[in-house]
Short mmCIF file of C-alpha atoms in Angstrom, two decimals:
data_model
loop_
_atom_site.label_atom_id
_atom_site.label_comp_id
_atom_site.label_asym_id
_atom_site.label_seq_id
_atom_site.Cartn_x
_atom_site.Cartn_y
_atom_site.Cartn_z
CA UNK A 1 -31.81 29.06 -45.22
CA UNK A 2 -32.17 32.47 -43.29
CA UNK A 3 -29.04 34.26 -42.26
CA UNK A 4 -28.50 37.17 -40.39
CA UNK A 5 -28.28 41.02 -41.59
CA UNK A 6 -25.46 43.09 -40.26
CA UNK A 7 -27.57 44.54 -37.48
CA UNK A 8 -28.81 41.00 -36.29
CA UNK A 9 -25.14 40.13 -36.25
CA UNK A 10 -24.50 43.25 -34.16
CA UNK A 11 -27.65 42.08 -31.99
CA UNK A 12 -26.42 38.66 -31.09
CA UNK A 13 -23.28 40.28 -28.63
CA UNK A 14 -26.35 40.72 -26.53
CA UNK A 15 -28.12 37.95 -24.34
CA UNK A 16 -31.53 38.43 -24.84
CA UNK A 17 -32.34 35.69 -21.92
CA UNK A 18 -30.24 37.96 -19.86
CA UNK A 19 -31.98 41.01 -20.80
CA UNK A 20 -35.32 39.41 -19.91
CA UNK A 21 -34.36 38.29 -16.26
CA UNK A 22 -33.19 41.86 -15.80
CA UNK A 23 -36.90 43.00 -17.00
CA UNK A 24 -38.52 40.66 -14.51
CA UNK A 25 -36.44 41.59 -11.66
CA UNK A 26 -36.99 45.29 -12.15
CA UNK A 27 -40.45 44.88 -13.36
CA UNK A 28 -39.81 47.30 -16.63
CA UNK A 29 -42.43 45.38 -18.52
CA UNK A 30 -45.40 45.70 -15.96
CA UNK A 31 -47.66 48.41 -16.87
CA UNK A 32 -46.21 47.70 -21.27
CA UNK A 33 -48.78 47.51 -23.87
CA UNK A 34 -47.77 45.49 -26.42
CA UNK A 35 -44.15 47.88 -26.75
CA UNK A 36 -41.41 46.11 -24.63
CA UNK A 37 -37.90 46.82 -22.97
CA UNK A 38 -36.55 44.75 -25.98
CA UNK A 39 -38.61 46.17 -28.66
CA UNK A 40 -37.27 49.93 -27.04
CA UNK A 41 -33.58 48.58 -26.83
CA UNK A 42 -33.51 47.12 -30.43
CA UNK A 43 -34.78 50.63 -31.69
CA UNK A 44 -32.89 52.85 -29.58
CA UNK A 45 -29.18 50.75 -30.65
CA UNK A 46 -30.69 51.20 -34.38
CA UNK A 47 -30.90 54.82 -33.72
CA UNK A 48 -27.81 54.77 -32.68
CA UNK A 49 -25.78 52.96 -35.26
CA UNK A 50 -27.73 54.15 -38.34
CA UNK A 51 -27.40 58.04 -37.16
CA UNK A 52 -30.95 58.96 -36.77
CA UNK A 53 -31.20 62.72 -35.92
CA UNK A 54 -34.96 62.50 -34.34
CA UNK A 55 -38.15 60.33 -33.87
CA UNK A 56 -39.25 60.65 -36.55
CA UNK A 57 -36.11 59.52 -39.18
CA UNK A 58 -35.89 57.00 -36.50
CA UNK A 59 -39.60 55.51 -36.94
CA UNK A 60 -39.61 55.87 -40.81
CA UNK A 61 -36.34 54.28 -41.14
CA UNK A 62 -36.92 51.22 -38.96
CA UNK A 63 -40.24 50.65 -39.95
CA UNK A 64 -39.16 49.96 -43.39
CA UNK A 65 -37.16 47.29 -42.66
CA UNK A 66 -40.22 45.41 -41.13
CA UNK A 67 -39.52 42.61 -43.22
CA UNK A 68 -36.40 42.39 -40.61
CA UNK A 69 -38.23 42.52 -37.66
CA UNK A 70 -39.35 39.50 -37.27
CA UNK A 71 -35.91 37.75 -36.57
CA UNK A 72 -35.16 40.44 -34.13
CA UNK A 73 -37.88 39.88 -32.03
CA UNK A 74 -39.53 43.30 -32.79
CA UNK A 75 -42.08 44.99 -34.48
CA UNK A 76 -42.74 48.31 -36.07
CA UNK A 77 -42.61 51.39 -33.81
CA UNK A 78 -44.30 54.20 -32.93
CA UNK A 79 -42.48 57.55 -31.91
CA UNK A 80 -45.16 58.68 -29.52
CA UNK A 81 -45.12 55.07 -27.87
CA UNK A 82 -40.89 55.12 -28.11
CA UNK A 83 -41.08 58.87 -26.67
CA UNK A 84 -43.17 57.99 -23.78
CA UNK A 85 -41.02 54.69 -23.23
CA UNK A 86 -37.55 57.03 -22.52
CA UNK A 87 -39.77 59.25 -20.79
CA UNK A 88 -41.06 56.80 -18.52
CA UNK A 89 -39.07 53.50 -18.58
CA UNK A 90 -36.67 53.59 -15.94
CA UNK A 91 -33.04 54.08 -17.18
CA UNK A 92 -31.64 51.91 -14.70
CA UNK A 93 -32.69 48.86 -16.71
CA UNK A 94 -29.94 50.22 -19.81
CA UNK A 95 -27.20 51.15 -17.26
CA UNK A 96 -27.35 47.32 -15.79
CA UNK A 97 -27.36 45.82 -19.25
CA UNK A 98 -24.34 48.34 -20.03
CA UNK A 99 -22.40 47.21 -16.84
CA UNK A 100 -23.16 43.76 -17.38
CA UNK A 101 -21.51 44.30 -20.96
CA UNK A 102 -18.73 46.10 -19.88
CA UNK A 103 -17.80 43.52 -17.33
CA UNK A 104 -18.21 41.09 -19.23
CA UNK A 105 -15.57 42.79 -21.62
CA UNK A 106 -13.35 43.65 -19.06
CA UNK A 107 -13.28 40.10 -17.86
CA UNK A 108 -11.85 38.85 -21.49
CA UNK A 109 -9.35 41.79 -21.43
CA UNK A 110 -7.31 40.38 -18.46
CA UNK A 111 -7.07 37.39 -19.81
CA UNK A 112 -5.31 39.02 -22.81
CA UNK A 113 -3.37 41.56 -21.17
CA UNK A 114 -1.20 41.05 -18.20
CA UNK A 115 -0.75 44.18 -16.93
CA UNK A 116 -3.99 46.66 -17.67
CA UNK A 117 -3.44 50.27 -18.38
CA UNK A 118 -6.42 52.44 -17.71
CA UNK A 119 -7.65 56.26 -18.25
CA UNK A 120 -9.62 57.63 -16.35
CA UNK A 121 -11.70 60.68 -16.85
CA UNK A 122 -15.01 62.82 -17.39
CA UNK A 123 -16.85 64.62 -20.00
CA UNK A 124 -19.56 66.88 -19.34
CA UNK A 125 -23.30 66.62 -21.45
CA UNK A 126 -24.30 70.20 -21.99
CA UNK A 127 -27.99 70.68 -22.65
CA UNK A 128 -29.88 74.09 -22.00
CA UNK A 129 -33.40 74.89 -23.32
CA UNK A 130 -37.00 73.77 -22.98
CA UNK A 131 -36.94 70.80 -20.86
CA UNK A 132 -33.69 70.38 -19.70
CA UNK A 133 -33.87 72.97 -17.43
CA UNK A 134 -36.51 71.90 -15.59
CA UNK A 135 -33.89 69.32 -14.51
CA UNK A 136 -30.72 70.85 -15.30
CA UNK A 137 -30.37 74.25 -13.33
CA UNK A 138 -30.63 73.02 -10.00
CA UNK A 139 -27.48 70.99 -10.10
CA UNK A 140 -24.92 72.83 -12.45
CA UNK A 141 -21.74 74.07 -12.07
CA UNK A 142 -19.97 77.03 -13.00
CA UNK A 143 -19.28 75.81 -16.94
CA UNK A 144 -22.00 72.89 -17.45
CA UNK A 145 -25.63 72.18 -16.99
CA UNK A 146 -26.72 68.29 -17.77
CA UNK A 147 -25.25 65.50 -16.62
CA UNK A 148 -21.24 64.34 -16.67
CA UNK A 149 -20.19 60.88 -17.77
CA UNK A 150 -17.34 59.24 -15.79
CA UNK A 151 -15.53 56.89 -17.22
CA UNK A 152 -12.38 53.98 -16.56
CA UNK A 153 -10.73 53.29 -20.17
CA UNK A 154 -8.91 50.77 -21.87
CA UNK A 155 -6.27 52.71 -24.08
CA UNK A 156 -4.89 49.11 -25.77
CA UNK A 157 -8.20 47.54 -26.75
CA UNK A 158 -10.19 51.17 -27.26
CA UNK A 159 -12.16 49.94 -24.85
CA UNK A 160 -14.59 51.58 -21.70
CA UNK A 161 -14.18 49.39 -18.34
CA UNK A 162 -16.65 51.16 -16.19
CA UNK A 163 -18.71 54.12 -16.47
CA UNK A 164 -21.30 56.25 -14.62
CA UNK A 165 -23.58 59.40 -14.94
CA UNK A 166 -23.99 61.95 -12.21
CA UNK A 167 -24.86 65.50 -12.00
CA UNK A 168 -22.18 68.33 -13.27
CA UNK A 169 -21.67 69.53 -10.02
CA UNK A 170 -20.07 66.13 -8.47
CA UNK A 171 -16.44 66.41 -7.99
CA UNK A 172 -14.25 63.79 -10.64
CA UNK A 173 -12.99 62.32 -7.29
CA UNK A 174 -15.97 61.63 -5.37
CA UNK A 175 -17.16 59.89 -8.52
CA UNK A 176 -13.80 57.58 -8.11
CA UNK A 177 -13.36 57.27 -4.49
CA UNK A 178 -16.03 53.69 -4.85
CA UNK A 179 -13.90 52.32 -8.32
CA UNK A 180 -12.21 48.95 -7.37
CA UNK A 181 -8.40 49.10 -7.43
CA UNK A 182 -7.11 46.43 -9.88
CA UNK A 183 -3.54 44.52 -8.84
CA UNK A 184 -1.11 45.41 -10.87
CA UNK A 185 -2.54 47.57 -13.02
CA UNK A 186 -1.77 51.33 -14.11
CA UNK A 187 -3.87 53.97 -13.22
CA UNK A 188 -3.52 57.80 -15.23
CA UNK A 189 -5.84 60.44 -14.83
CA UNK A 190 -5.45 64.07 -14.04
CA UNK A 191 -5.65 66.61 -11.15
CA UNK A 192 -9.41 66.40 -10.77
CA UNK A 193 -8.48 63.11 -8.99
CA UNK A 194 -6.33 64.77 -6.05
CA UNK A 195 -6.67 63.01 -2.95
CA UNK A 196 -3.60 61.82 -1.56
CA UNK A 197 -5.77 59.17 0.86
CA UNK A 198 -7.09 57.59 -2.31
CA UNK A 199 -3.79 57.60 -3.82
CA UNK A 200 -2.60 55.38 -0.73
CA UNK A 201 -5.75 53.29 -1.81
CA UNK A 202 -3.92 52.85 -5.07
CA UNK A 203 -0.63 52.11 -3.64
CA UNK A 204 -1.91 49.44 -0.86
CA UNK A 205 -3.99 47.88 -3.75
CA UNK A 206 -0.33 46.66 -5.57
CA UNK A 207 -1.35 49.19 -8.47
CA UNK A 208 0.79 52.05 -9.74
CA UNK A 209 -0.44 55.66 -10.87
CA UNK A 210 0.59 58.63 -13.10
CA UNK A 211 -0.89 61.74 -12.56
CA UNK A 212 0.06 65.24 -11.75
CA UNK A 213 1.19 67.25 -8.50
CA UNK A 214 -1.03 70.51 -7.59
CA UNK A 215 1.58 73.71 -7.39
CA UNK A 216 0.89 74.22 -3.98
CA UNK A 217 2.14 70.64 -3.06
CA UNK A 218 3.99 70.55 0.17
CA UNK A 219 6.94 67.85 -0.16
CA UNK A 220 10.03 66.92 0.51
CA UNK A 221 12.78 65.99 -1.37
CA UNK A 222 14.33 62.61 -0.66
CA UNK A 223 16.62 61.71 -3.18
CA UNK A 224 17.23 62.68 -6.78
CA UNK A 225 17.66 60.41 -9.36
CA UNK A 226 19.82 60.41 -12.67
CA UNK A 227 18.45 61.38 -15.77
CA UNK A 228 19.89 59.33 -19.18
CA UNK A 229 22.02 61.66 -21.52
CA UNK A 230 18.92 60.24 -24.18
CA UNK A 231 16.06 61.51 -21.98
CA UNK A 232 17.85 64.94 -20.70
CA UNK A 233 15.86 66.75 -23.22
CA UNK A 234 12.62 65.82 -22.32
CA UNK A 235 12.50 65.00 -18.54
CA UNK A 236 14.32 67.93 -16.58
CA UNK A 237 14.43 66.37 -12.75
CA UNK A 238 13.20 63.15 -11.83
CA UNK A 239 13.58 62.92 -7.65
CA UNK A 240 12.11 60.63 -4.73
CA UNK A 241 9.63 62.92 -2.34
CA UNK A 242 7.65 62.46 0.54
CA UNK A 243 4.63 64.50 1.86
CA UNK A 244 5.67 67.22 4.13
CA UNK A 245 3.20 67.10 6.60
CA UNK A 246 0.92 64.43 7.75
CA UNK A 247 -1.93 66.77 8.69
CA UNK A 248 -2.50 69.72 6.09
CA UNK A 249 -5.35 71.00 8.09
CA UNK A 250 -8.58 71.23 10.19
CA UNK A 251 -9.27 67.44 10.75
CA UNK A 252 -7.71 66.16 7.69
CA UNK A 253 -5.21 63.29 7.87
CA UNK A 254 -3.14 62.41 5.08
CA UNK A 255 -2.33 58.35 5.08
CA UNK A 256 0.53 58.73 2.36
CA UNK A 257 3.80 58.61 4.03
CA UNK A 258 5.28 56.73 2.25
CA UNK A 259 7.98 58.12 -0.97
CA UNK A 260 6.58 58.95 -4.18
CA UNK A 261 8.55 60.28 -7.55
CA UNK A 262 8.25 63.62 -8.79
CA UNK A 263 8.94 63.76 -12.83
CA UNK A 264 9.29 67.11 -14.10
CA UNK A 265 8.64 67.12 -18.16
CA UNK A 266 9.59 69.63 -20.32
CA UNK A 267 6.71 71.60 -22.51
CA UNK A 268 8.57 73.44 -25.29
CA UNK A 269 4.88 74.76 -25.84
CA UNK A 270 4.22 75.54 -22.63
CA UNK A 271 5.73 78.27 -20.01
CA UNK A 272 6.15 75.96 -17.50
CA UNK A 273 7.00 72.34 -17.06
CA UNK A 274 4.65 69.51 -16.20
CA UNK A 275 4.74 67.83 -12.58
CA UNK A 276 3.91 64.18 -12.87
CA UNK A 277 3.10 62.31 -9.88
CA UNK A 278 3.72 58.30 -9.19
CA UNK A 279 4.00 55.47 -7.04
CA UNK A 280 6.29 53.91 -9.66
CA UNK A 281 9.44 53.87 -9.28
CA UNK A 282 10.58 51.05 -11.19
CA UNK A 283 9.67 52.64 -15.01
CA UNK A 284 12.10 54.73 -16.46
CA UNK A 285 11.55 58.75 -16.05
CA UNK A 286 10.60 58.76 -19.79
CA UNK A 287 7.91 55.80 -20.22
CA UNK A 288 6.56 57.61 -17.28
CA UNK A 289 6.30 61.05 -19.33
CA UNK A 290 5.15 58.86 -21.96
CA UNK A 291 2.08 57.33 -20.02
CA UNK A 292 0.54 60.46 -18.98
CA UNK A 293 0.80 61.56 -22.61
CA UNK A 294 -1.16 58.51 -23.31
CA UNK A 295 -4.34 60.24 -20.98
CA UNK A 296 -5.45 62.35 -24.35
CA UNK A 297 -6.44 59.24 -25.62
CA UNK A 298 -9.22 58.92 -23.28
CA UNK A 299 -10.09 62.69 -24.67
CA UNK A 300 -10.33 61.57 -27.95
CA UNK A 301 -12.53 58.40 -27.05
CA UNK A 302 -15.08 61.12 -25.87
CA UNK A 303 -14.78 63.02 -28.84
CA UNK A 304 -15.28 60.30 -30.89
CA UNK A 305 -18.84 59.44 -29.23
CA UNK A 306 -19.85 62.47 -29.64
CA UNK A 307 -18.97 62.94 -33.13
CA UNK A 308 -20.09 59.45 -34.40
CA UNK A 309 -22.51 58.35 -31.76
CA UNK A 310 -25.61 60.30 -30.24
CA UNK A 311 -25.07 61.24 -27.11
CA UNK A 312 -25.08 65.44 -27.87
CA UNK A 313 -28.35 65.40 -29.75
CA UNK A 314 -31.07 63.67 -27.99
CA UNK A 315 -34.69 62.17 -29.17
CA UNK A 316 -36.09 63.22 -25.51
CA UNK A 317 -35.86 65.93 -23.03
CA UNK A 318 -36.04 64.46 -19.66
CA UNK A 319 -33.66 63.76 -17.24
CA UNK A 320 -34.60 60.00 -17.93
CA UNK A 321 -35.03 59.98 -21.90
CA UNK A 322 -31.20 61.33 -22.01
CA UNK A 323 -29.53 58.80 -19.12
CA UNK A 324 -31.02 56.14 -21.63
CA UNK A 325 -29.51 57.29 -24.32
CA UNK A 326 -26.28 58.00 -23.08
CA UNK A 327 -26.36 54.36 -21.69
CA UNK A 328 -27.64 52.87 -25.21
CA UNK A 329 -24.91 54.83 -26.56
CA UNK A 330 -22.30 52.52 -24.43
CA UNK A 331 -24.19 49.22 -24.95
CA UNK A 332 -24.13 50.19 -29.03
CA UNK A 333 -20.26 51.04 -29.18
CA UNK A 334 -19.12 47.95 -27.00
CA UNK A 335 -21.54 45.57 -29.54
CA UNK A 336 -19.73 47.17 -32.75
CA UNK A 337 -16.79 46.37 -30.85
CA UNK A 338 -17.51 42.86 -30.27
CA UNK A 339 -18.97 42.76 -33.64
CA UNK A 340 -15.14 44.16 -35.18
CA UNK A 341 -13.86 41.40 -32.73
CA UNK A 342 -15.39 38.56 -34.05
CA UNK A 343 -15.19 39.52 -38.46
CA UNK A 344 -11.28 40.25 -37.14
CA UNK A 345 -12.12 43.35 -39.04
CA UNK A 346 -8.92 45.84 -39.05
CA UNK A 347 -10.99 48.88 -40.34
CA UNK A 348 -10.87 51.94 -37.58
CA UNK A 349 -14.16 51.93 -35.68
CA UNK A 350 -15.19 54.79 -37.58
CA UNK A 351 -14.72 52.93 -41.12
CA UNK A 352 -16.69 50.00 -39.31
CA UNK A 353 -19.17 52.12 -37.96
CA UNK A 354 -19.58 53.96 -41.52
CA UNK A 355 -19.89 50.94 -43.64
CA UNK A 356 -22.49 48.96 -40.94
CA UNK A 357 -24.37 52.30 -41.26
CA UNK A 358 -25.16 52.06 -45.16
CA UNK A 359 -25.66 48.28 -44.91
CA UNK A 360 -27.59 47.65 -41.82
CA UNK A 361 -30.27 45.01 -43.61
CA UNK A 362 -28.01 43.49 -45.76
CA UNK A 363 -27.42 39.67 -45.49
CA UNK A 364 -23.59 38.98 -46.00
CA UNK A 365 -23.82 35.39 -46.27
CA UNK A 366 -26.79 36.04 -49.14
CA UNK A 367 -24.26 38.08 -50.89
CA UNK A 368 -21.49 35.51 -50.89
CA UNK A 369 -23.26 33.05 -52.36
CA UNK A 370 -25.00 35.18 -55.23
CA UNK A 371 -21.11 36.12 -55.69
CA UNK A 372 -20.28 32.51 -55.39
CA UNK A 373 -22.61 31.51 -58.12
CA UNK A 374 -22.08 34.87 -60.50
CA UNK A 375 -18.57 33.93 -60.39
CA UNK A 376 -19.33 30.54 -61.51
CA UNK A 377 -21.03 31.44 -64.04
CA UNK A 378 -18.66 33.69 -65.66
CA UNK A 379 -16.14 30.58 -65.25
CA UNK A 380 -18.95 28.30 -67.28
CA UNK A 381 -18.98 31.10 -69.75
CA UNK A 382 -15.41 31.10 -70.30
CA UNK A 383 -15.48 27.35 -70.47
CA UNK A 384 -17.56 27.31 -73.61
CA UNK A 385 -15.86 30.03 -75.27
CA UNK A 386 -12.97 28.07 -75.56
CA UNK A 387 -15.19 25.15 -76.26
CA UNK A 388 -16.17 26.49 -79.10
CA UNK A 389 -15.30 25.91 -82.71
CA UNK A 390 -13.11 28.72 -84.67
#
């Protein structure tokens, strides 16, 4: 009876009848001979997962699995024919199967968490030389030439919401302004997202925020609030505030009138205090301290991906080659953590990611029952050793 390897079983938190309507629609297969959208997907996640630092470890590796390919609807590959795919094959097609994913993640999440925390935050793609700056140098910025990934984060279930690509140059908040507001939930990010009219989005969406005041903030102070003798050491002022004026300039109207809570933290490490920024003002001044500590974790999430996942070195130079692996990247880490999900496995993603990397081929059911019967066996043994006459 066939079972499935550990990559199959990675495989099957994607809908390959899905996939395909999204090929027909956007016509990805049309001008394909013989290599496919699927047959590109399957070897760009196995590049992905197994660590394969270019075409050609990738080809050599995969290909001698072939014996595997059959039950993943794939064949052997070509690195030529897989180079000219990302080259060519519009990205678009990976960044709707990744959305679709992380939707359909998202969706599960609410049921399992009443009220949502999310991160939200950017990381820049850095990539100069020999065809990347054909693409690159007409939209970089003053530190970074490539692309920047934007992403919404679920701290509690180590999980992206929402992401997007876009050139270095675009501001964090432009990127944001479109994001639906969720009710209810809790938004934390930093002051790249300054824009006191999308704060008021925030605030008329029932949501709450945690972020940080600029220093040249007008307000005014409204009210000042008392600090617990258990808190006095950490949180120095916590006060009610209002904007001071309603137009800060030129044709600019701000829409946030109404109060808003200034925390001031104390940064032994630091010589001056942090200014936190909220619409809450229900939380205690410390669990409010506390969740904009929580915003590195959103920093590490990106370090992680880049450390254990490939999105720093990339099999293809063009502007198109890298958006789809950047995008396979995302559709790879949210399968491993479906596939940790489902084995209620309670290694870190790293150890999971680690020991799926050495055992990619291997059939776990196969190995339980050669265990199974081994085990027996040794029983039988000990059966008839005691059977025996002295």
């Amino acid at each position: 009876m066939y079972t499935n390897t550990r990559f199959g079983d990675v495989m099957k938190g994607l809908s390959r009848s899905g996939f395909e309507k999204q090929v027909v629609q956007m016509q990805s297969d049309k001008y394909a001979k013989g290599f496919r959208s699927w047959d590109q997907l399957v070897a760009m996640v196995y590049a992905q997962v197994s660590g394969s630092r270019s075409l050609r470890e990738l080809e050599v590796g995969f290909n001698a699995q072939s014996g595997h390919h059959y039950h993943l609807g794939t064949r052997s590959i070509k690195r030529s024919t897989l180079a000219d795919a990302n080259a060519k094959r519009s990205s678009t097609l990976f960044q709707g199967l990744a959305e679709q994913l992380l939707a359909g993640s998202h969706r599960k999440l609410r049921q399992q968490y009443k009220k949502m925390l999310y991160l939200l935050d950017s990381t820049p793609i850095h990539l100069i030389g020999d065809g990347y700056d054909q693409w690159g140098l007409s939209n970089r910025n003053g530190r970074t030439q490539g692309l920047k990934v934007h992403m919404l984060y679920s701290p509690d279930a180590q999980l992206p919401i929402e992401m997007s690509i876009s050139a270095p140059n675009l501001n964090d908040i432009d990127a944001a302004r479109p994001m639906a507001i969720e009710p209810n939930a809790t938004y934390v990010f930093d002051k790249g997202y300054c824009d006191y009219n999308w704060w008021y989005k925030i605030e008329q969406s029932d949501a709450c925020f945690v972020t940080r005041f600029k220093h040249n903030a007008a307000l005014v102070e409204l009210e000042s609030k008392l600090i617990p003798e258990d808190a006095k050491a950490v949180i120095l002022s916590d006060t009610l505030v209002r904007f001071k004026y309603k137009h800060p300039g030129g044709q600019r109207i701000n829409h946030y009138q109404k109060p808003l809570r200034q925390v001031v933290v104390a940064r032994p490490d630091k010589p001056t205090p942090l200014v936190l920024a909220t619409n809450d003002l229900e939380r205690p001044a410390a669990e409010i301290a506390q969740l904009y500590k929580t915003r590195w974790q959103i920093e590490l999430f990106f370090k992680w991906l880049k450390q254990n996942l490939k999105i720093k070195r990339f099999l293809g130079r063009s502007k198109n080659a890298v958006k789809t692996q950047i995008y396979v990247a995302i559709i790879s880490y949210i399968l491993l953590w479906q596939y940790r999900q489902r084995h209620g496995i309670k290694q870190s993603m790293h150890l999971c990611l680690a020991s799926l990397t050495v055992s990619l081929f291997q059939r776990p059911d196969t190995e339980q029952a050669i265990a199974r019967r081994q085990r027996r066996h040794r029983e039988q043994i000990k059966r008839w050793q005691v059977e025996l006459p002295l």
